[in-house]
Amino acid sequence: MEVILIFISAAIINNFVLSYFLGICPFIGVSNKISSAFSMGIATTFVLTVTAIVSWLIYFMILLPFKLEFLQYVAFILVIASLVQLVEMVIKKVSQPLYRALGIFLPLITTNCAILGLALFIVLRNYSFIESIFFGLGAGTGFTMAITIMAGIREELELANVPDAFKGAPITLIVAGILALAFMGFSGLL
Amino acid sequence: METGLIIAIATMGGLGLLFAGGLAFADKKLRVTENPLIGKVFEVLPGANCGGCGKAGCYDFAVNVVEGKAKINGCPVGGNETAEKIAQILGVEKGVSEKMLPRVLCRGGNKEAVKKMTEYLGPVSCEAITIISGGDKLCAYGCVGGGDCVNACPFDAMYMNDNGLPEILEDICTGCGICAKVCPRNVIEMHPATRTVFVLCKNQDEPKTAKEVCSVACIGCGICARKSEGGIEMRGYLPVINYDKLDEGLIPFDKCKTGAIVNLKKLS
């Protein structure tokens, strides 16, 4: 039960993008088309989940016993960077068009603060191994959901008559803000 | 303290090595062997992704060129310059890429074309106009003046003139052919830039009707075809030019009553 609560909390109530405002860069950058936004969400979910697993192992199995907690940032960055490299290789192998559609935002998952944030949250909240996995999955699901919803709205936005001054990034940020407001409605759920 | 330092270095070093090994292994398993030429060809392409070559974009064109499925001079936007660069990269002879230009085959602007009794007040888009009513002009074949071609041009090489007809800025035009594709009445056609003789009318009406709907319509008298010795052929009420056989000298441009057949070289 606890793990399901953690999952729902990370996915909806404390959504990484719309509640913590982590990972805004890909959220704005890759939300032009639903298909590529969804793929980005899946790639990020994968990285988040594996990061949760690996960083938990490294922190609680290696860093803590050796009293090397101060190295957590370096270690987590190392984990994330390697995982992103791996994901990049896999996507390039599996789908060339997707690889080109994601473009620079794929390597930029490395600097996606949502992922480092996740690793640090796990340490901060002292999650168990299983809890970490669900936390990672939940965060990824939340990110995928947010970016896909955003892409859906932006596809419609293309056809809308937006005032000149708001075209492009401004209206996107306003929509993101309204979306975040909507997600605040979930805050009483747990 | 010193042991802590050593442990820290050993841990991070060990982790680094572990991940490096893992990635090296993954790289071997997942390596995508991509022809390095594709990237090089892609770099010299204009990057407009206009689709003028008939491929899904510049990258797709690069892949096709390297694989020999597309012609080196297949990019109409880059023209000869790009073809030369690609030829250099691939180490083959380049063919000559003929520059294509769109031609607006209608001279029936707001002044020349006869208007209907009713006025069109719907959306200003050729596509909508042709579907709804055909616009203000009586002619059912000519330009409706909605400007779809101008809006579609990715290079801003077209504009609508005062007379409500599209004009092409030939210096800027890359010959991608998008304007010709969006024109619902096929008034715009792509032709090699070297062609200068055109029948600037698409009206297929019989002579009497053609005269009634537009002052510059081709009335299908056939004089150009008779004098051309096979260079021009009448199909219905419209002359069709066979550019292989055409002898410009034979065409009686000044005999054309409405001036529908023109030689752009002489005009400019």
Coordinates of N, CA and C in Angstrom, one line a residue, chain B residues 58-154:
Chain B
C58 N 15.6 16.8 -45.7 CA 17.0 16.9 -46.1 C 17.8 15.6 -45.7
Y59 N 17.5 15.2 -44.5 CA 18.3 14.0 -44.0 C 18.0 12.8 -44.9
D60 N 16.7 12.6 -45.1 CA 16.2 11.5 -46.0 C 16.9 11.6 -47.4
F61 N 16.9 12.8 -47.9 CA 17.5 13.0 -49.2 C 19.0 12.5 -49.1
A62 N 19.7 13.0 -48.1 CA 21.1 12.6 -47.9 C 21.3 11.1 -47.9
V63 N 20.5 10.4 -47.2 CA 20.5 8.9 -47.1 C 20.4 8.4 -48.5
N64 N 19.3 8.9 -49.2 CA 19.0 8.3 -50.5 C 20.1 8.6 -51.5
V65 N 20.8 9.8 -51.4 CA 21.8 10.1 -52.4 C 23.0 9.2 -52.1
V66 N 23.4 9.0 -50.9 CA 24.5 8.2 -50.6 C 24.3 6.7 -51.0
E67 N 23.0 6.3 -50.9 CA 22.7 4.9 -51.3 C 22.5 4.8 -52.8
G68 N 22.5 5.9 -53.5 CA 22.4 5.9 -54.9 C 21.0 5.9 -55.4
K69 N 20.0 6.1 -54.5 CA 18.6 6.0 -54.8 C 18.1 7.4 -55.3
A70 N 18.8 8.5 -55.0 CA 18.4 9.8 -55.5 C 19.6 10.4 -56.3
K71 N 19.2 11.3 -57.2 CA 20.2 11.9 -58.0 C 21.0 13.0 -57.2
I72 N 22.2 13.1 -57.6 CA 23.1 14.1 -56.9 C 22.5 15.5 -57.0
N73 N 21.9 15.8 -58.2 CA 21.4 17.1 -58.5 C 19.9 17.1 -58.1
G74 N 19.5 16.2 -57.2 CA 18.0 16.1 -56.9 C 17.5 17.3 -56.1
C75 N 18.4 18.0 -55.4 CA 17.9 19.1 -54.5 C 17.7 20.4 -55.4
P76 N 16.4 20.7 -55.6 CA 16.2 21.9 -56.4 C 16.5 23.2 -55.7
V77 N 16.6 23.2 -54.4 CA 16.9 24.4 -53.6 C 18.3 24.7 -53.7
G78 N 19.2 23.7 -53.4 CA 20.6 24.0 -53.4 C 21.2 24.2 -54.8
G79 N 20.5 23.6 -55.8 CA 20.9 23.8 -57.2 C 22.3 23.3 -57.5
N80 N 22.9 23.9 -58.5 CA 24.2 23.4 -58.9 C 25.3 23.4 -57.8
E81 N 25.2 24.4 -57.0 CA 26.3 24.6 -56.0 C 26.3 23.4 -55.1
T82 N 25.1 23.0 -54.6 CA 25.0 21.9 -53.7 C 25.4 20.6 -54.4
A83 N 24.9 20.5 -55.7 CA 25.2 19.3 -56.4 C 26.7 19.1 -56.5
E84 N 27.4 20.2 -56.7 CA 28.9 20.2 -56.9 C 29.5 19.7 -55.6
K85 N 29.0 20.2 -54.5 CA 29.6 19.8 -53.2 C 29.3 18.3 -52.9
I86 N 28.1 17.9 -53.2 CA 27.8 16.5 -53.0 C 28.7 15.6 -53.9
A87 N 28.8 16.1 -55.1 CA 29.7 15.3 -56.0 C 31.1 15.2 -55.5
Q88 N 31.6 16.3 -54.9 CA 32.9 16.2 -54.3 C 33.0 15.2 -53.2
I89 N 32.0 15.2 -52.3 CA 32.0 14.3 -51.2 C 31.9 12.9 -51.7
L90 N 31.1 12.6 -52.6 CA 30.9 11.2 -53.1 C 31.9 10.8 -54.2
G91 N 32.7 11.8 -54.7 CA 33.7 11.5 -55.7 C 33.1 11.1 -57.0
V92 N 32.0 11.7 -57.4 CA 31.4 11.3 -58.7 C 31.2 12.6 -59.5
E93 N 30.9 12.3 -60.8 CA 30.6 13.4 -61.7 C 29.2 14.0 -61.3
K94 N 29.1 15.3 -61.3 CA 27.8 15.8 -61.1 C 27.0 16.0 -62.4
G95 N 25.7 15.8 -62.4 CA 25.0 16.2 -63.5 C 24.6 17.6 -63.4
V96 N 24.1 18.2 -64.5 CA 23.7 19.6 -64.4 C 22.3 19.7 -63.8
S97 N 22.2 20.4 -62.8 CA 20.9 20.6 -62.2 C 20.2 21.8 -62.8
E98 N 19.1 21.5 -63.5 CA 18.5 22.6 -64.2 C 17.6 23.4 -63.2
K99 N 17.8 24.7 -63.1 CA 17.0 25.4 -62.2 C 15.5 25.5 -62.7
M100 N 14.6 25.2 -61.8 CA 13.2 25.2 -62.1 C 12.6 26.5 -61.6
L101 N 11.7 27.0 -62.3 CA 10.9 28.2 -61.8 C 9.4 28.0 -61.9
P102 N 8.7 28.4 -61.0 CA 7.2 28.4 -61.1 C 6.8 29.5 -62.1
R103 N 5.8 29.2 -62.9 CA 5.2 30.1 -63.8 C 3.7 30.3 -63.5
V104 N 3.3 31.5 -63.4 CA 1.8 31.7 -63.1 C 1.2 31.8 -64.5
L105 N 0.4 30.8 -64.9 CA -0.2 30.8 -66.2 C -1.5 31.4 -66.2
C106 N -1.6 32.6 -65.8 CA -2.9 33.4 -65.8 C -2.6 34.8 -65.7
R107 N -3.2 35.6 -66.6 CA -2.9 37.0 -66.6 C -4.2 37.8 -66.2
G108 N -5.2 37.0 -65.8 CA -6.5 37.6 -65.5 C -6.6 38.1 -64.1
G109 N -6.0 39.3 -63.9 CA -6.1 39.9 -62.6 C -7.4 40.6 -62.4
N110 N -7.5 41.4 -61.4 CA -8.8 42.1 -61.1 C -9.2 43.0 -62.2
K111 N -8.2 43.6 -63.0 CA -8.5 44.5 -64.1 C -9.0 43.8 -65.3
E112 N -8.4 42.6 -65.6 CA -8.7 41.9 -66.9 C -9.9 41.0 -66.8
A113 N -10.0 40.3 -65.7 CA -11.1 39.3 -65.6 C -12.4 40.0 -65.3
V114 N -13.5 39.4 -65.9 CA -14.8 39.9 -65.7 C -15.4 39.3 -64.4
K115 N -16.0 40.2 -63.6 CA -16.4 39.8 -62.3 C -17.9 39.3 -62.4
K116 N -18.2 38.4 -61.4 CA -19.6 38.0 -61.3 C -20.5 39.1 -60.7
M117 N -21.8 38.9 -60.8 CA -22.7 39.9 -60.2 C -22.5 39.9 -58.7
T118 N -22.2 38.7 -58.1 CA -22.1 38.6 -56.7 C -20.7 38.8 -56.2
E119 N -20.5 39.2 -55.0 CA -19.2 39.4 -54.4 C -18.8 38.2 -53.5
Y120 N -17.6 37.7 -53.5 CA -17.2 36.7 -52.6 C -16.7 37.3 -51.3
L121 N -17.3 36.9 -50.2 CA -16.9 37.4 -48.9 C -16.4 36.4 -47.9
G122 N -16.1 35.2 -48.4 CA -15.7 34.1 -47.5 C -14.3 34.2 -47.2
P123 N -13.7 33.1 -46.6 CA -12.3 33.1 -46.2 C -11.4 33.3 -47.4
V124 N -10.3 34.1 -47.2 CA -9.4 34.4 -48.3 C -8.4 33.3 -48.4
S125 N -8.8 32.2 -49.1 CA -7.8 31.1 -49.3 C -8.3 30.4 -50.6
C126 N -7.4 30.2 -51.5 CA -7.7 29.7 -52.8 C -8.5 28.4 -52.6
E127 N -8.1 27.6 -51.6 CA -8.7 26.3 -51.4 C -10.2 26.5 -51.1
A128 N -10.4 27.4 -50.1 CA -11.8 27.6 -49.7 C -12.6 28.2 -50.9
I129 N -12.0 29.2 -51.6 CA -12.7 29.9 -52.7 C -13.1 28.9 -53.7
T130 N -12.2 28.0 -54.1 CA -12.6 27.1 -55.2 C -13.7 26.1 -54.7
I131 N -13.7 25.8 -53.5 CA -14.7 24.8 -53.0 C -16.0 25.5 -52.9
I132 N -16.0 26.8 -52.4 CA -17.3 27.4 -52.1 C -18.0 27.9 -53.3
S133 N -17.3 28.8 -54.1 CA -18.1 29.4 -55.2 C -17.2 29.7 -56.4
G134 N -15.9 29.6 -56.2 CA -15.0 29.9 -57.4 C -14.6 31.3 -57.4
G135 N -15.0 32.1 -56.4 CA -14.5 33.4 -56.3 C -15.3 34.5 -57.1
D136 N -14.7 35.6 -57.2 CA -15.3 36.8 -57.9 C -15.4 36.6 -59.4
K137 N -14.3 36.0 -59.9 CA -14.2 36.0 -61.4 C -15.1 35.0 -62.0
L138 N -15.5 35.3 -63.2 CA -16.4 34.4 -64.0 C -15.6 33.2 -64.5
C139 N -14.3 33.4 -64.8 CA -13.4 32.4 -65.4 C -13.3 31.2 -64.4
A140 N -13.6 30.0 -64.9 CA -13.5 28.9 -64.0 C -12.2 28.2 -64.0
Y141 N -11.2 28.8 -64.7 CA -9.9 28.1 -64.9 C -8.8 28.9 -64.3
G142 N -9.0 30.2 -64.1 CA -7.8 31.1 -63.8 C -7.6 31.2 -62.3
C143 N -6.6 32.0 -62.0 CA -6.2 32.3 -60.7 C -7.3 33.0 -59.9
V144 N -7.6 32.5 -58.7 CA -8.7 33.1 -57.9 C -8.2 34.1 -56.9
G145 N -6.9 34.3 -56.9 CA -6.3 35.4 -56.1 C -6.3 35.3 -54.6
G146 N -6.5 34.1 -54.1 CA -6.5 33.9 -52.7 C -5.2 33.9 -52.0
G147 N -4.1 33.7 -52.8 CA -2.8 33.9 -52.2 C -2.3 32.6 -51.5
D148 N -2.9 31.5 -51.7 CA -2.4 30.2 -51.1 C -0.9 30.0 -51.4
C149 N -0.5 30.3 -52.7 CA 0.9 30.0 -53.1 C 1.8 30.9 -52.3
V150 N 1.4 32.2 -52.1 CA 2.3 33.2 -51.4 C 2.4 32.7 -50.0
N151 N 1.3 32.3 -49.4 CA 1.4 31.8 -48.0 C 2.2 30.5 -47.8
A152 N 2.2 29.7 -48.9 CA 2.9 28.4 -48.8 C 4.3 28.5 -49.0
C153 N 4.8 29.6 -49.7 CA 6.2 29.7 -50.1 C 7.1 29.8 -48.9
P154 N 8.0 28.8 -48.7 CA 8.8 28.8 -47.5 C 9.9 29.8 -47.5

